[in-house]
Structures are given as C-alpha cells and as structure tokens.
PDB file of C-alpha atoms and ligand atoms in Angstrom:
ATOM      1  CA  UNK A   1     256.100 177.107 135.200  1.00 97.00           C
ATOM      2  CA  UNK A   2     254.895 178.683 132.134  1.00 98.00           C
ATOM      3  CA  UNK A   3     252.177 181.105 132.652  1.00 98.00           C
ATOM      4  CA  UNK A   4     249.926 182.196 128.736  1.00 98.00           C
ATOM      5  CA  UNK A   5     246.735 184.797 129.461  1.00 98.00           C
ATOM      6  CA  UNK A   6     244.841 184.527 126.053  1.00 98.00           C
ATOM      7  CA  UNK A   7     241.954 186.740 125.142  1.00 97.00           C
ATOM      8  CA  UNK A   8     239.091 184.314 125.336  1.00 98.00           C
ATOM      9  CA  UNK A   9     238.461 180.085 126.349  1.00 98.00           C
ATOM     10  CA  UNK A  10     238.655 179.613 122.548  1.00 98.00           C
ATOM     11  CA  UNK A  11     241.707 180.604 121.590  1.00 98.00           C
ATOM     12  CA  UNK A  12     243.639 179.115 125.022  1.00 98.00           C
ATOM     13  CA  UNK A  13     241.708 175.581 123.786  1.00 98.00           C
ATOM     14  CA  UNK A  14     243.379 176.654 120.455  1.00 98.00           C
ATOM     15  CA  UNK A  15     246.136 176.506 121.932  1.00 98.00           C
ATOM     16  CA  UNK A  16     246.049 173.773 123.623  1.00 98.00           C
ATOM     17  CA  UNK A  17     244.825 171.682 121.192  1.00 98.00           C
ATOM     18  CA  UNK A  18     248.040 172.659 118.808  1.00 97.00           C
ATOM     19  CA  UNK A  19     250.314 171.381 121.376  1.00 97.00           C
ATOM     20  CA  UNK A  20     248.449 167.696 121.091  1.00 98.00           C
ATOM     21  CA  UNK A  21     248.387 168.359 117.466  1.00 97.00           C
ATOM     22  CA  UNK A  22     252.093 168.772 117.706  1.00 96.00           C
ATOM     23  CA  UNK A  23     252.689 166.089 119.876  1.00 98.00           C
ATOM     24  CA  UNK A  24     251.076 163.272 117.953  1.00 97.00           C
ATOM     25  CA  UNK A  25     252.849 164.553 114.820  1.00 97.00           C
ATOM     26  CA  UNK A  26     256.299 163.472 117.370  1.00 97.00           C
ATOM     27  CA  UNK A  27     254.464 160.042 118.273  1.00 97.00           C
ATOM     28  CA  UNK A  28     251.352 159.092 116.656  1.00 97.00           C
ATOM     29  CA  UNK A  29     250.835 156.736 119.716  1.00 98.00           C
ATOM     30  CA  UNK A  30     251.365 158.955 122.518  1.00 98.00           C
ATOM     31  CA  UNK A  31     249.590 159.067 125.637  1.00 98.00           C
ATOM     32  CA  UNK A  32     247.007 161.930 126.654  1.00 98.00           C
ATOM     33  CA  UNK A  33     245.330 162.114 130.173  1.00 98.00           C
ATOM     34  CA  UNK A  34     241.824 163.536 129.959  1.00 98.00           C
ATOM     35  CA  UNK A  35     240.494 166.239 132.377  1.00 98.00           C
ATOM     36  CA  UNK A  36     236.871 166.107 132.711  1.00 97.00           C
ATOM     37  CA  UNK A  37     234.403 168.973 133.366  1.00 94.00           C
ATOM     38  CA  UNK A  38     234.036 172.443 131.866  1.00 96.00           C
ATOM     39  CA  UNK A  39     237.366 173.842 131.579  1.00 98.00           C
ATOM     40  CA  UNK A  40     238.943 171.421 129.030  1.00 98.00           C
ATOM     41  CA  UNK A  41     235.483 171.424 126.955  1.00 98.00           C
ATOM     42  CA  UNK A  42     237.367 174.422 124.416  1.00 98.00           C
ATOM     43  CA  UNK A  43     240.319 172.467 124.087  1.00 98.00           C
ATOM     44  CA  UNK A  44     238.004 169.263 123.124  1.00 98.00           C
ATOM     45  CA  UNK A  45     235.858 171.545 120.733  1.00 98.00           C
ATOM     46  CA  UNK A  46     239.121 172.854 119.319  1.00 98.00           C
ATOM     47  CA  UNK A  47     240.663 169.128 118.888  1.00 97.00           C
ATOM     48  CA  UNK A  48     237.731 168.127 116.723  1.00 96.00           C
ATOM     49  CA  UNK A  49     237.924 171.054 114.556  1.00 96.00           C
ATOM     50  CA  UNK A  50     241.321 169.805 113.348  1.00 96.00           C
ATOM     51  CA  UNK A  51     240.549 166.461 113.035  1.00 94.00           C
ATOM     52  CA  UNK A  52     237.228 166.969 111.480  1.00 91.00           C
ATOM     53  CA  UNK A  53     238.044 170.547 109.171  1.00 91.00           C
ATOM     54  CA  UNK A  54     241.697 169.786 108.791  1.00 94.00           C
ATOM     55  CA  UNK A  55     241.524 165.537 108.714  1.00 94.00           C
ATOM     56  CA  UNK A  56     244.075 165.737 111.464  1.00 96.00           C
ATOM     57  CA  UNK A  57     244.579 161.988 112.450  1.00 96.00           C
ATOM     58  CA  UNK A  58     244.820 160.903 116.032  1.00 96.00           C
ATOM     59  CA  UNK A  59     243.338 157.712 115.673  1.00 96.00           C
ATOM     60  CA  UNK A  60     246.294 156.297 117.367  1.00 97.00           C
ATOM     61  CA  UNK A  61     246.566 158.406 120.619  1.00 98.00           C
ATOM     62  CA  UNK A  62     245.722 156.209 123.713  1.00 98.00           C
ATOM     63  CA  UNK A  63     243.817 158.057 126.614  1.00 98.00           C
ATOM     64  CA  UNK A  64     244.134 157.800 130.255  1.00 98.00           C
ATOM     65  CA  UNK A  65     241.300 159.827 132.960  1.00 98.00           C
ATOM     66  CA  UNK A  66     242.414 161.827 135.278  1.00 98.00           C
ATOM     67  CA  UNK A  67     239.808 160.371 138.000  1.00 97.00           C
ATOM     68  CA  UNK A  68     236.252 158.432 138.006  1.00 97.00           C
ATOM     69  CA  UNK A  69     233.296 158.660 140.456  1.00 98.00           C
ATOM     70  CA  UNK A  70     232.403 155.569 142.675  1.00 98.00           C
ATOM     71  CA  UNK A  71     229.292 154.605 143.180  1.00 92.00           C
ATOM     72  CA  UNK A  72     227.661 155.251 139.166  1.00 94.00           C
ATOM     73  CA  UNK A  73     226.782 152.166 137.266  1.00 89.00           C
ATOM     74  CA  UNK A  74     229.286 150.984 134.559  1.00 85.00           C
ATOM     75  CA  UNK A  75     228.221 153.002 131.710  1.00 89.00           C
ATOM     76  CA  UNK A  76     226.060 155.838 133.719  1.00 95.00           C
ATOM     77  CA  UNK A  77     226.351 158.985 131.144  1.00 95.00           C
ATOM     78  CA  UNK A  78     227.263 161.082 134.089  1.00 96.00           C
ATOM     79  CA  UNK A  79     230.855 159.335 134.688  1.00 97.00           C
ATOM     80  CA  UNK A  80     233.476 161.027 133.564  1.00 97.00           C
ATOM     81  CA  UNK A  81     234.398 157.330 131.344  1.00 97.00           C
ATOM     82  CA  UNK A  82     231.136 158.437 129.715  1.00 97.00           C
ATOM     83  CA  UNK A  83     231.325 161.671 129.624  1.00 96.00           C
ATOM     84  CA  UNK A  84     235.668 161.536 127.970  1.00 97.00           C
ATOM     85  CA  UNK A  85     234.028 158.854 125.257  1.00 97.00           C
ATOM     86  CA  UNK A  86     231.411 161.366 124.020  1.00 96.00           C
ATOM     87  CA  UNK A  87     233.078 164.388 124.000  1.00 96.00           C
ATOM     88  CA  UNK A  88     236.651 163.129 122.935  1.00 97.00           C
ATOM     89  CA  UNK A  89     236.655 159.654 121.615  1.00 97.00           C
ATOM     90  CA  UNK A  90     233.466 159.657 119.755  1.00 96.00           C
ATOM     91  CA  UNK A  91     233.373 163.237 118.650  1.00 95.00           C
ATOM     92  CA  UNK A  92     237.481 162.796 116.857  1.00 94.00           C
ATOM     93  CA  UNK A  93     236.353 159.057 115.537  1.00 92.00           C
ATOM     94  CA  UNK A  94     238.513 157.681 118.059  1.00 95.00           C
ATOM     95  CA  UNK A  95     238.460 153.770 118.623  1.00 97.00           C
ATOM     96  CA  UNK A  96     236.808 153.855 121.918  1.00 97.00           C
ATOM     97  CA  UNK A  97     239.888 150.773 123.293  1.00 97.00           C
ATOM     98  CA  UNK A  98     242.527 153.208 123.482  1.00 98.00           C
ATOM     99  CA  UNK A  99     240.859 154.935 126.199  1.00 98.00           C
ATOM    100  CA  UNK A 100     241.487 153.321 130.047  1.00 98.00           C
ATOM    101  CA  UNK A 101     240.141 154.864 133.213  1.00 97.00           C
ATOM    102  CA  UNK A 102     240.075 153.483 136.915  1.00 97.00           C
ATOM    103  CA  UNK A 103     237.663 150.768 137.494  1.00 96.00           C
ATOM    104  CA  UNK A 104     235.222 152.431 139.948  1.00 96.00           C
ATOM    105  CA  UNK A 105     233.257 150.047 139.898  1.00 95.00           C
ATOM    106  CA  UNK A 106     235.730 147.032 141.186  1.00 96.00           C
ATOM    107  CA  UNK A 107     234.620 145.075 143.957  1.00 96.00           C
ATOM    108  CA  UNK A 108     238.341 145.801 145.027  1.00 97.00           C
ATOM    109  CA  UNK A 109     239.240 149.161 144.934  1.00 98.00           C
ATOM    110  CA  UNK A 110     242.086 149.393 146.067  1.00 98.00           C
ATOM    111  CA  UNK A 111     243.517 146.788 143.505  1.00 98.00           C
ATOM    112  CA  UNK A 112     241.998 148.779 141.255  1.00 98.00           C
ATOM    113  CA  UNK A 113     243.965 151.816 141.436  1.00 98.00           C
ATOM    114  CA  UNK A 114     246.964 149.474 141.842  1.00 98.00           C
ATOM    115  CA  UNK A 115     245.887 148.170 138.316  1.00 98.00           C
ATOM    116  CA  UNK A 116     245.608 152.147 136.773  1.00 98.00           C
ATOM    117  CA  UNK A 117     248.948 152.512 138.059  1.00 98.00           C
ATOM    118  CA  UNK A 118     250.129 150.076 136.526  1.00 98.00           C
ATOM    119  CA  UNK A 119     248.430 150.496 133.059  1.00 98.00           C
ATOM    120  CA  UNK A 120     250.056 153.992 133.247  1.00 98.00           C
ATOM    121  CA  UNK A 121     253.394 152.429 132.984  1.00 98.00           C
ATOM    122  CA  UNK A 122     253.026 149.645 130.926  1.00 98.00           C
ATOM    123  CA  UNK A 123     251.982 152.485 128.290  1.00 98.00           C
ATOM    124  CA  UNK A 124     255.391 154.278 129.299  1.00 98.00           C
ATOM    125  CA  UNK A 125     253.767 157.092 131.178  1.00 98.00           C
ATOM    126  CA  UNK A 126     251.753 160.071 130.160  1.00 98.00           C
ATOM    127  CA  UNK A 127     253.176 162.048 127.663  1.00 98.00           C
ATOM    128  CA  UNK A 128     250.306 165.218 127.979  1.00 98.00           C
ATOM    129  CA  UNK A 129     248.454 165.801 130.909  1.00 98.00           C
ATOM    130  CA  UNK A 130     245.668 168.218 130.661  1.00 98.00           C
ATOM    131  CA  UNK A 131     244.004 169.845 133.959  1.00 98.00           C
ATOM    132  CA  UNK A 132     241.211 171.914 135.239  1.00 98.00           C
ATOM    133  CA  UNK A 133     241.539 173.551 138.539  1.00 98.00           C
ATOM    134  CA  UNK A 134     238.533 173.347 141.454  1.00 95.00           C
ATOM    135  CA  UNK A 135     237.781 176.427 143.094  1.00 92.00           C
ATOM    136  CA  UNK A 136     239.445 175.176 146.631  1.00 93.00           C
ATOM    137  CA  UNK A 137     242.612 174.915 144.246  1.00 97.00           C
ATOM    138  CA  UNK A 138     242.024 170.887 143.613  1.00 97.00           C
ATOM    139  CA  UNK A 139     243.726 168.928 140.600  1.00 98.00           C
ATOM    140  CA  UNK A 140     242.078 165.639 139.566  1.00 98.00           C
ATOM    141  CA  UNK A 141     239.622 164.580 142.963  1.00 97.00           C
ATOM    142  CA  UNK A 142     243.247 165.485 145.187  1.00 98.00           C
ATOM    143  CA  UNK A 143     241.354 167.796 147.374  1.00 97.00           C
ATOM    144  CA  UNK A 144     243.397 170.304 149.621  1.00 97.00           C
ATOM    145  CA  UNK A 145     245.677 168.317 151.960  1.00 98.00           C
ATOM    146  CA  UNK A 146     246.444 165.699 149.718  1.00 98.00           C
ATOM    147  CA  UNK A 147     249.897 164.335 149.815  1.00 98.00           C
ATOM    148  CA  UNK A 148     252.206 166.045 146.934  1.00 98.00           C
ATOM    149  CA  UNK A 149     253.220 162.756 146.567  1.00 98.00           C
ATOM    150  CA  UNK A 150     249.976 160.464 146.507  1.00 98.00           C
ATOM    151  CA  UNK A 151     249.371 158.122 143.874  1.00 98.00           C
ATOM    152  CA  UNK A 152     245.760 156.569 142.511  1.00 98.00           C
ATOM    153  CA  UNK A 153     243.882 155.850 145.178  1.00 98.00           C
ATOM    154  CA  UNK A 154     240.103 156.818 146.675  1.00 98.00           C
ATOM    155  CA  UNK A 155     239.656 160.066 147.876  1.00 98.00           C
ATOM    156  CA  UNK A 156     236.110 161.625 149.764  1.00 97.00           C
ATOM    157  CA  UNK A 157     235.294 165.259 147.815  1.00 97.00           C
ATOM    158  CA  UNK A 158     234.244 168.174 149.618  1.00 96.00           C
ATOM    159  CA  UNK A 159     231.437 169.485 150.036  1.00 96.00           C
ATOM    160  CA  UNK A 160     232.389 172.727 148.268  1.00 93.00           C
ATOM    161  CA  UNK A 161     233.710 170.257 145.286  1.00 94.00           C
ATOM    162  CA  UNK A 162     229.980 167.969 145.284  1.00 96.00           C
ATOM    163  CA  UNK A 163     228.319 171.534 145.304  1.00 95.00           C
ATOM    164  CA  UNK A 164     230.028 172.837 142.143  1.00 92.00           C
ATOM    165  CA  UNK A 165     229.432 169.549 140.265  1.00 94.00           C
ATOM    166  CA  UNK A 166     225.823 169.315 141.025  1.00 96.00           C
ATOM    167  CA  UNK A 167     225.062 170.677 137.909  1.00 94.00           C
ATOM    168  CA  UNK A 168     225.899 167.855 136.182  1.00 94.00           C
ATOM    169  CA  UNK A 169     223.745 165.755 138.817  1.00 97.00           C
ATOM    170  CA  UNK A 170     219.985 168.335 138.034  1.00 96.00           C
ATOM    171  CA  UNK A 171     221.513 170.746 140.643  1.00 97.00           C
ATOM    172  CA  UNK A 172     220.634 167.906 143.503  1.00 97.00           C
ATOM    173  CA  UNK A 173     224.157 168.015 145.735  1.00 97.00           C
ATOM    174  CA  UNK A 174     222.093 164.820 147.666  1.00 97.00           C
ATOM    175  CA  UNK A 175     222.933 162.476 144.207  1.00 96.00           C
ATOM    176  CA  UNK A 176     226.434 164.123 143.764  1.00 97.00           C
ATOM    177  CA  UNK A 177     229.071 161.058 144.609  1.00 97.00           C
ATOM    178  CA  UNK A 178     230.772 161.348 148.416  1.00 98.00           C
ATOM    179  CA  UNK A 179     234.155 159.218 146.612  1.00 98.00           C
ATOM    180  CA  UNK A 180     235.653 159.041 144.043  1.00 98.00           C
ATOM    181  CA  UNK A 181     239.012 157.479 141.849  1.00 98.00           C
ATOM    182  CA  UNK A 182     241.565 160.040 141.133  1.00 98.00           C
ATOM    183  CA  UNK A 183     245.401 159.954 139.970  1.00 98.00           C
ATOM    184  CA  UNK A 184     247.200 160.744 142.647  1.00 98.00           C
ATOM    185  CA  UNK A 185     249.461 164.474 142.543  1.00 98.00           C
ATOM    186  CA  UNK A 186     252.314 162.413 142.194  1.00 98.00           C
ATOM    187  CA  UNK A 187     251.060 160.574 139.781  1.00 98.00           C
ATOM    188  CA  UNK A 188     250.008 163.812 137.841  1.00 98.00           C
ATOM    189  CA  UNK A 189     253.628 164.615 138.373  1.00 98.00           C
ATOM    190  CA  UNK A 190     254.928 161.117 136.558  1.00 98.00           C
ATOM    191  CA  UNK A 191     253.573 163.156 133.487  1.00 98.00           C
ATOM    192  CA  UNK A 192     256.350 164.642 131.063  1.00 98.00           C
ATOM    193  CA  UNK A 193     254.247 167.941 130.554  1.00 98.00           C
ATOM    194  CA  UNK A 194     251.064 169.146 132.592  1.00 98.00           C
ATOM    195  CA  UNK A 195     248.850 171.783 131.111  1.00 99.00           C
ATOM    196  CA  UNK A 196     246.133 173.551 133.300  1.00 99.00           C
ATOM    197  CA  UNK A 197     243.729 175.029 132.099  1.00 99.00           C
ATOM    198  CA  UNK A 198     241.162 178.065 133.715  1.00 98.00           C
ATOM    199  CA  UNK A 199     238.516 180.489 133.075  1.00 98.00           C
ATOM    200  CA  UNK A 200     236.696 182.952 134.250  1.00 98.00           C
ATOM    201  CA  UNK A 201     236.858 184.693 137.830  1.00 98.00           C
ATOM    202  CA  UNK A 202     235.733 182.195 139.969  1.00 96.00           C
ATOM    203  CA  UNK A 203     238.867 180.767 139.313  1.00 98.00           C
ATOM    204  CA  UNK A 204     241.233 183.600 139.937  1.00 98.00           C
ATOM    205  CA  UNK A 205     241.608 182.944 143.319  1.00 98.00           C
ATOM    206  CA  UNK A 206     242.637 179.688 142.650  1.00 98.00           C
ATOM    207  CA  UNK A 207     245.033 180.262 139.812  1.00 98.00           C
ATOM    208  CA  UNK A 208     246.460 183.038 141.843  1.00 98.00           C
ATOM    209  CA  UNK A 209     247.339 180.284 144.907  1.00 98.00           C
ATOM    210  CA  UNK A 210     248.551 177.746 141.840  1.00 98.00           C
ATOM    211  CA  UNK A 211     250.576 180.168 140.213  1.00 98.00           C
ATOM    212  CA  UNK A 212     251.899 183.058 142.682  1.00 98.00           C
ATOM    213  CA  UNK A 213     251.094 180.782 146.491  1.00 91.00           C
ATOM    214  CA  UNK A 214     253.648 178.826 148.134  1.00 97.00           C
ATOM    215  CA  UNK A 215     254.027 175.330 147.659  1.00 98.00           C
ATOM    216  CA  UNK A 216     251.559 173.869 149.484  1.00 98.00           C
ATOM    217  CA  UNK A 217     249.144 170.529 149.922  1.00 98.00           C
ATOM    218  CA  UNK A 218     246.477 172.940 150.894  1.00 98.00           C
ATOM    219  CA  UNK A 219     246.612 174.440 147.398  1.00 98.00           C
ATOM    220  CA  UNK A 220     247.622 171.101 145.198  1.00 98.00           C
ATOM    221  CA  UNK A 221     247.705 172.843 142.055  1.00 98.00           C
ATOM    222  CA  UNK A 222     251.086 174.293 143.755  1.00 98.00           C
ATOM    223  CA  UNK A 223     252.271 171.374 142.898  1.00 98.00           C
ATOM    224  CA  UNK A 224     252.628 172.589 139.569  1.00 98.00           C
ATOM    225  CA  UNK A 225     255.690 174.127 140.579  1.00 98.00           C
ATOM    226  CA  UNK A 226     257.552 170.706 141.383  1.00 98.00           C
ATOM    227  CA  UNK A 227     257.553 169.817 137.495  1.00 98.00           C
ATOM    228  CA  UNK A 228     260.235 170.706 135.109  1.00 98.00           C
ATOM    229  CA  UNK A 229     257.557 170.880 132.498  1.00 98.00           C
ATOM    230  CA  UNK A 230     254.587 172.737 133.775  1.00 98.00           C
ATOM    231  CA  UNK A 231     251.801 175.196 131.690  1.00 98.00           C
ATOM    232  CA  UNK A 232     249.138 177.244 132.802  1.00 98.00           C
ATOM    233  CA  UNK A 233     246.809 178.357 129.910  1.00 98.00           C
ATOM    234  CA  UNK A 234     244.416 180.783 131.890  1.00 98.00           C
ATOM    235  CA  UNK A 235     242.229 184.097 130.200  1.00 98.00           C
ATOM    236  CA  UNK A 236     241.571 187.401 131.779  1.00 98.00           C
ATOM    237  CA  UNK A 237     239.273 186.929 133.856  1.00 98.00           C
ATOM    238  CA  UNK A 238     240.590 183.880 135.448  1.00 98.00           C
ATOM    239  CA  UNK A 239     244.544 185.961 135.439  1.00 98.00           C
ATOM    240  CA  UNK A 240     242.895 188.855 137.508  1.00 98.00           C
ATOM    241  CA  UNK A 241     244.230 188.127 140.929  1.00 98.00           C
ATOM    242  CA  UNK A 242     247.887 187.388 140.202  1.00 98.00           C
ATOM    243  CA  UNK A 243     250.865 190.377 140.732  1.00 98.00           C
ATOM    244  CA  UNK A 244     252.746 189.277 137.404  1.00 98.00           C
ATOM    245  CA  UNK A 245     249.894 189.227 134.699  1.00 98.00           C
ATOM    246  CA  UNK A 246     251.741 192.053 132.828  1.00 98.00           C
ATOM    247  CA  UNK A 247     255.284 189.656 133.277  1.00 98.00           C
ATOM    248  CA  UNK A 248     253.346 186.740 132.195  1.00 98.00           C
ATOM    249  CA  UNK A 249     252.144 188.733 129.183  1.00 98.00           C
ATOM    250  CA  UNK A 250     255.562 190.083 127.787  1.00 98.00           C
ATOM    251  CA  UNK A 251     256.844 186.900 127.986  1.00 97.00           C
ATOM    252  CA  UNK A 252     254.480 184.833 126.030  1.00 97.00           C
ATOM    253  CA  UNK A 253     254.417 188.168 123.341  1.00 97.00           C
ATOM    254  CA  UNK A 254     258.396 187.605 122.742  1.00 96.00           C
ATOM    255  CA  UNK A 255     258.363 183.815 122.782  1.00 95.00           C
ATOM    256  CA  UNK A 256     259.846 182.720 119.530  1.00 92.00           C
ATOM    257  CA  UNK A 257     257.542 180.422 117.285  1.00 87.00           C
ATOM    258  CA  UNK A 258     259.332 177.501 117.292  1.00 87.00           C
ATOM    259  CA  UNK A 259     259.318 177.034 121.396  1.00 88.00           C
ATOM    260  CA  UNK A 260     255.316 176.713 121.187  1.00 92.00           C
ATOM    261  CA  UNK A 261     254.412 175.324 124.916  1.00 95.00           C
TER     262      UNK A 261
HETATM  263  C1  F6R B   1     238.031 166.721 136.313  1.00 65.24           C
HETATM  264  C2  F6R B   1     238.827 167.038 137.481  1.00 65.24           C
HETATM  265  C3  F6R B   1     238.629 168.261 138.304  1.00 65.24           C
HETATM  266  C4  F6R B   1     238.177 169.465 137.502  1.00 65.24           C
HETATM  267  C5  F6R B   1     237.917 170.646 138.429  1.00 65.24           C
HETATM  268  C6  F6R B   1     237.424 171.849 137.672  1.00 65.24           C
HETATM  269  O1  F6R B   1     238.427 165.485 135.745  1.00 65.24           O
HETATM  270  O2  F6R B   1     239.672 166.269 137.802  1.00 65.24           O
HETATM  271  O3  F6R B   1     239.844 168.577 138.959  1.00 65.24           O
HETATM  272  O4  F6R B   1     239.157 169.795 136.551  1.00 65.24           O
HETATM  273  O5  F6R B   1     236.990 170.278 139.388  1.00 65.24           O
HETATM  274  O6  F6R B   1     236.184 171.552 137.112  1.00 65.24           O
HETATM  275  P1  F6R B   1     235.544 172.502 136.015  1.00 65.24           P
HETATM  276  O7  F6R B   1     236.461 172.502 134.867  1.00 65.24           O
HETATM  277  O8  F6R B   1     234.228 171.876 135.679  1.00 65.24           O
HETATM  278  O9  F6R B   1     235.411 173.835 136.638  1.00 65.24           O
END
C-alpha cells in the first residue's frame, strides 16, 4: 500500500486526477469506478479542469458505480446514478451510455447484482477504482463485518452511515435509504489499482485503522492491504492519527517522476 499526505483536498484530487489522465492516455477506453459523496468531489473538479482548460479527451472512458441506493425512483437527483452523471459525465461532456450502475430499482435484486457483476467483466474489469472511506472505516455500502470477499449484492447501512449522509437527504436521517446496492470488497479487489481518497479529521481515525490496523472485516478499508496495487491519497488533517506520517512523507518526497501512483 502506497500511502501520499498532500497539503490540501486540491492538490491530492490533482493528483488523482493525473493518474486517470495517465491512464486513458494507456487506453482511451479504460474502465473507471466512480465513488460517490464528498471525498472524490476534488478529484472530479480537478478532472474537468483538464478536460475543459487543457481539452483533455476522455470521451471514451466507460464508468462503473461503486454502489446505488434502493428504494429512490429511477432518475431521483439524490442517487448516486444521478448524482456520478452530473458531476462526472455531464460536467467532462461525457456520453452519458458509457456509464453503468446496479439496477436498484429491479424488481429482482438479486439478479440484478448478478447482472453488475457480470457487466464488470464483460468490460474486462476495472482498470481504476476510486474510494472514499466512511467514518466506521466502510468502502462502497460494505459496512464493518462485511465479508473480505463479498461480491455485489444488498447490504442494510448503519445507522452511523444514514446519519452522515443525511445531508444530502435536508438533514432528515427518517428519508435516508435503510439498503442499498454496493460492489462487494472483493469485487473492489477484482480492480487492477484502488485509490482512496480522505480528508479532514473526522476521518483520521478511520484512515489510521485502513492504513496502520490489522486486517480486519470490522475495518473493510483493511482490505486495502490484500491488493498488490493499492493508494491512499489522504491530507493532514485526515494523516493525523497514523505512527508513520513522517515515513509516508519521505517516501513520496524521493519517489522518482516517472513511478507517478
Ligand atoms: C460512496 C461510497 C461511500 C463513501 C463514504 C465516504 O459511493 O461508497 O463509501 O465513499 O461513505 O463518504 P464521503 O466521501 O461523503 O465522506
């Protein structure tokens, strides 16, 4: 696991947004899966800087979402389908097609996530997984005790996870959705490179238990740790509970150039 403490949530969604950059430049068609929420929204702001100051194309990179709330009408501006399509796809001129997510909506669910699956592979896999991190230490909706090995599939949130998303529901925790779609951890793990991303100090604790914990499904950001390929873009604030920061530091400071991420 690679471990980069930047200055500020601009320059890590710099960052992160070079190594997409980079990787369409490899394979114009490659496959991104899209984090929802606040953490990646730097990285997104970043992204459309390049294509829209630099004419960076990515016209051809296909999405996949990380996870989708049941219960929302098709099209509800609050699901995250809605909420990837304005802030990615619409914002970089993207064609909105090359973006799939879980049908949450399905009469069968489970067939559903079957389905996801299965679009996953038919695309080859995901070449670029970007995550946030819930406070409890949750990737996608796998909330702690999820199998390190799970794939799609419905999940029930937390309370503590409905509570910090009500403020995309008015602040009312009552209209928050109790399910939800999410890739599965070992479907997160099918990726060929994971980035996570976290800021600020309510998510030190939880960066801390992702970075310096032990493996563990009560943490499932741990398992981080069980991919060859594995980056943790994180500033200050959100580095101030782990022993290593000043490790983590000197070894980003002497990377050469040419490795990037
Ligand atoms: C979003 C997702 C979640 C969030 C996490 C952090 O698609 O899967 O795991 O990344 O809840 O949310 P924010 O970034 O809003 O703090």
């Amino acid at each position: 696991m690679e471990v980069v403490i930047v200055d500020t949530p601009e320059s890590g969604g710099s960052l992160v947004a070079e190594a997409i950059v980079r990787l369409v430049a490899r394979r114009p068609d490659a496959t991104v899966g899209f984090a929802t929420g606040s953490s990646p929204e730097p990285v997104y702001a970043a992204l459309a800087r390049r294509c829209i100051e630099e004419g960076v194309d990515l016209s051809r990179l296909r999405g996949f979402l990380l996870d989708e709330y049941v219960g929302l009408a098709p099209g509800d501006p609050r699901s995250y389908q809605a909420e990837i399509q304005r802030k990615v796809f619409e914002r970089l001129g993207l064609p909105s097609d090359n973006l799939r997510a879980p049908d949450a909506s399905a009469a069968d669910l489970e067939a559903a996530c079957a389905s996801y699956e299965a679009a996953i592979a038919a695309a080859g896999g995901i070449d670029l997984q970007l995550l946030g991190v819930g406070s409890d230490g949750h990737i996608g909706f796998n909330e702690p005790t999820s199998s390190l090995g799970s794939r799609t599939r419905i999940k029930s949130l937390r309370q503590q996870t409905r509570e910090d998303n009500a403020r995309f529901f008015d602040d009312n925790v009552d209209v928050v959705p109790r399910h939800v779609l999410t890739q599965g951890i070992g479907t997160i793990r099918d990726a060929r490179h994971l980035i996570l991303v976290a800021w600020g100090s309510n998510k030190a604790e939880a960066v801390a238990s992702c970075v310096e914990g032990p493996v563990t499904s009560m943490v499932p950001a741990s398992a981080l740790h069980l991919h060859p390929h594995a980056t943790v873009v994180i500033d200050d604030a959100a580095a101030r509970s782990l022993t290593l920061s000043d490790y983590f530091r000197r070894t980003w400071a002497a990377k050469p150039d040419w490795q990037y991420l």
